[in-house]
Amino acid sequence: MKILPYQPDQSGLAYSVGTTLDRFIKLKQSDFPFASGELSQLLRDIALAAKIVNRETTRAGLSNIGGAFGQVNVQGEEQQKLDVIANIRFMRALSKGGEVCAIVSEEEDSVIDLQNSSGKYVVAIDPLDGSSNIDVNISIGTIFSIYRRKTPAGSPIQREDIMQAGTEQVAAGYVLYGSSTMLVYTTGCGVNGFTYEQSLGEFFLSHPNIQAPKNGEIYSVNEGSQKEWEEGMKAYVDQCKDRRYSARYIGSLVADFHRNLLKGGIYLYPATHKNPSGKLRLLYEANALALIAEQAGAMATDGCNRILEIQPTTLHQRTPLLIGSSEMVQEAEAFMNCPAEKPTS
Ligand code: F6P
């Protein structure tokens, strides 16, 4: 009997499919300071729910799950059926996993206590972002932030477990249901992107160690609200036009953010006269993307403050958001009218 050492195939006949998300999470587990496998399992739970939501979104037109659900969420926005479905899917995955004790969701008025006080993690999630785009077949996303609870496992959930600044995130990510479905996440050691291979039912590493360009020529903003903006914001966008930058605005935060992250650009959802705190939510939209941005070398600010350092005071708190290529964000910030810093005594 002959025994031969394995020789990787050189024929090029069967292309390599690469590293699965599962394998990658396992390989990276030791990068995480509290590596006990629970965060890894939590990321897998999220990936599983994302696959299910991907299935639902891709067949929405055929299965009578498009359109409005007939209720308004705590934001005063009309819930779409798929908003509700995605919320159920993620809630179910996170509650079954056992690693999570509480969830903050865009679709829920209050914090959801999973009655699993031994769970170490708190998740803030926008299960389906950009849902007004569902019925017209345009990219939508899921955004999530993961925090370690502050109080000891085994005790009841407290306000301090939930109201944590973005700097406390142990992981964050998004899923983009677009021309292909991607999951992009960070555990604070760089950003990696995985593309879903539908026929195999797996996410594969396709965008290792994403680095955002420092500068770009794309600006993404809803210019229909221009009359409502502060003067500084108007002047910055005028400058973008003077420089002949491209305007690209999908109206799905995840999709606009993802494009600018890869190609270089800035996404702006500013304060307006009517909504001085902007529109986007700090806990389950801005924070996650801000962590990813910073980990990829980009930046996120509310115009005057680093997003990750804002201390939340309410669950569904809104924030203006300027996010993207670092030089563009710095330049935009210089146009904003920020309160003078208090002199230190
Ligand atoms: O989460 C809110 C959201 O749908 C984002 O995905 C998107 O970028 C933004 O609102 C669009 O808002 P508007 O329609 O005001 O431009």
PDB file of N, CA and C and ligand atoms in Angstrom, residues 77 106 126 129-132 222 225 249 251-254 256 267 269 279-281 285, ligand 1:
ATOM      1  N   GLU A  77     -42.710  55.499  12.168  1.00  0.00           N
ATOM      2  CA  GLU A  77     -42.596  55.074  10.774  1.00  0.00           C
ATOM      3  C   GLU A  77     -43.502  53.871  10.530  1.00  0.00           C
ATOM      4  N   GLU A 106     -34.992  48.357  16.618  1.00  0.00           N
ATOM      5  CA  GLU A 106     -35.745  49.483  16.059  1.00  0.00           C
ATOM      6  C   GLU A 106     -37.240  49.210  16.105  1.00  0.00           C
ATOM      7  N   ASP A 126     -30.988  46.966  14.090  1.00  0.00           N
ATOM      8  CA  ASP A 126     -32.012  47.417  13.146  1.00  0.00           C
ATOM      9  C   ASP A 126     -32.180  46.234  12.195  1.00  0.00           C
ATOM     10  N   ASP A 129     -33.013  47.659   7.639  1.00  0.00           N
ATOM     11  CA  ASP A 129     -32.836  49.089   7.421  1.00  0.00           C
ATOM     12  C   ASP A 129     -33.135  49.437   5.959  1.00  0.00           C
ATOM     13  N   GLY A 130     -33.742  50.602   5.766  1.00  0.00           N
ATOM     14  CA  GLY A 130     -34.044  51.047   4.398  1.00  0.00           C
ATOM     15  C   GLY A 130     -35.278  50.347   3.861  1.00  0.00           C
ATOM     16  N   SER A 131     -36.195  49.990   4.771  1.00  0.00           N
ATOM     17  CA  SER A 131     -37.273  49.093   4.352  1.00  0.00           C
ATOM     18  C   SER A 131     -38.261  49.745   3.377  1.00  0.00           C
ATOM     19  N   SER A 132     -38.195  51.069   3.228  1.00  0.00           N
ATOM     20  CA  SER A 132     -39.075  51.684   2.222  1.00  0.00           C
ATOM     21  C   SER A 132     -38.639  51.253   0.818  1.00  0.00           C
ATOM     22  N   ASN A 222     -29.597  63.259   1.166  1.00  0.00           N
ATOM     23  CA  ASN A 222     -30.916  63.546   0.600  1.00  0.00           C
ATOM     24  C   ASN A 222     -31.038  65.056   0.397  1.00  0.00           C
ATOM     25  N   SER A 225     -33.905  67.797   1.269  1.00  0.00           N
ATOM     26  CA  SER A 225     -34.071  68.498   2.555  1.00  0.00           C
ATOM     27  C   SER A 225     -33.166  69.721   2.666  1.00  0.00           C
ATOM     28  N   TYR A 249     -27.137  58.546  -3.866  1.00  0.00           N
ATOM     29  CA  TYR A 249     -27.947  58.367  -2.659  1.00  0.00           C
ATOM     30  C   TYR A 249     -29.027  57.340  -2.918  1.00  0.00           C
ATOM     31  N   GLY A 251     -30.723  55.822  -0.288  1.00  0.00           N
ATOM     32  CA  GLY A 251     -31.771  55.938   0.721  1.00  0.00           C
ATOM     33  C   GLY A 251     -31.843  54.683   1.568  1.00  0.00           C
ATOM     34  N   SER A 252     -30.822  53.835   1.454  1.00  0.00           N
ATOM     35  CA  SER A 252     -30.624  52.678   2.337  1.00  0.00           C
ATOM     36  C   SER A 252     -29.253  52.901   2.947  1.00  0.00           C
ATOM     37  N   LEU A 253     -29.240  53.205   4.229  1.00  0.00           N
ATOM     38  CA  LEU A 253     -27.983  53.572   4.873  1.00  0.00           C
ATOM     39  C   LEU A 253     -26.881  52.535   4.652  1.00  0.00           C
ATOM     40  N   VAL A 254     -27.219  51.263   4.821  1.00  0.00           N
ATOM     41  CA  VAL A 254     -26.205  50.214   4.700  1.00  0.00           C
ATOM     42  C   VAL A 254     -25.594  50.230   3.297  1.00  0.00           C
ATOM     43  N   ASP A 256     -25.572  52.721   1.039  1.00  0.00           N
ATOM     44  CA  ASP A 256     -24.787  53.942   0.784  1.00  0.00           C
ATOM     45  C   ASP A 256     -23.453  53.879   1.528  1.00  0.00           C
ATOM     46  N   TYR A 267     -21.170  59.871   3.532  1.00  0.00           N
ATOM     47  CA  TYR A 267     -22.630  59.827   3.696  1.00  0.00           C
ATOM     48  C   TYR A 267     -22.986  60.855   4.753  1.00  0.00           C
ATOM     49  N   TYR A 269     -26.232  62.500   6.960  1.00  0.00           N
ATOM     50  CA  TYR A 269     -27.626  62.738   7.343  1.00  0.00           C
ATOM     51  C   TYR A 269     -27.576  63.774   8.453  1.00  0.00           C
ATOM     52  N   LYS A 279     -31.963  62.125  11.831  1.00  0.00           N
ATOM     53  CA  LYS A 279     -32.970  61.069  11.713  1.00  0.00           C
ATOM     54  C   LYS A 279     -32.470  59.718  12.220  1.00  0.00           C
ATOM     55  N   LEU A 280     -31.198  59.461  12.051  1.00  0.00           N
ATOM     56  CA  LEU A 280     -30.695  58.101  12.289  1.00  0.00           C
ATOM     57  C   LEU A 280     -30.533  57.818  13.779  1.00  0.00           C
ATOM     58  N   ARG A 281     -30.619  56.574  14.124  1.00  0.00           N
ATOM     59  CA  ARG A 281     -30.599  56.170  15.530  1.00  0.00           C
ATOM     60  C   ARG A 281     -29.179  55.813  15.961  1.00  0.00           C
ATOM     61  N   GLU A 285     -27.955  52.117  14.638  1.00  0.00           N
ATOM     62  CA  GLU A 285     -27.549  52.448  13.266  1.00  0.00           C
ATOM     63  C   GLU A 285     -26.148  53.080  13.282  1.00  0.00           C
TER      64      GLU A 285
HETATM   65  O1  F6P B   1     -32.958  54.197   8.853  1.00  0.00           O
HETATM   66  C1  F6P B   1     -33.420  55.156   8.162  1.00  0.00           C
HETATM   67  C2  F6P B   1     -33.174  55.249   6.655  1.00  0.00           C
HETATM   68  O2  F6P B   1     -34.097  54.467   5.934  1.00  0.00           O
HETATM   69  C3  F6P B   1     -31.757  54.959   6.147  1.00  0.00           C
HETATM   70  O3  F6P B   1     -31.567  53.650   5.740  1.00  0.00           O
HETATM   71  C4  F6P B   1     -31.655  55.898   4.984  1.00  0.00           C
HETATM   72  O4  F6P B   1     -30.323  56.256   4.687  1.00  0.00           O
HETATM   73  C5  F6P B   1     -32.474  57.068   5.448  1.00  0.00           C
HETATM   74  O5  F6P B   1     -33.395  56.604   6.409  1.00  0.00           O
HETATM   75  C6  F6P B   1     -33.264  57.687   4.340  1.00  0.00           C
HETATM   76  O6  F6P B   1     -33.947  58.767   4.834  1.00  0.00           O
HETATM   77  P1  F6P B   1     -34.583  59.863   3.859  1.00  0.00           P
HETATM   78  O7  F6P B   1     -35.689  59.183   3.156  1.00  0.00           O
HETATM   79  O8  F6P B   1     -35.032  60.950   4.760  1.00  0.00           O
HETATM   80  O9  F6P B   1     -33.504  60.309   2.924  1.00  0.00           O
END
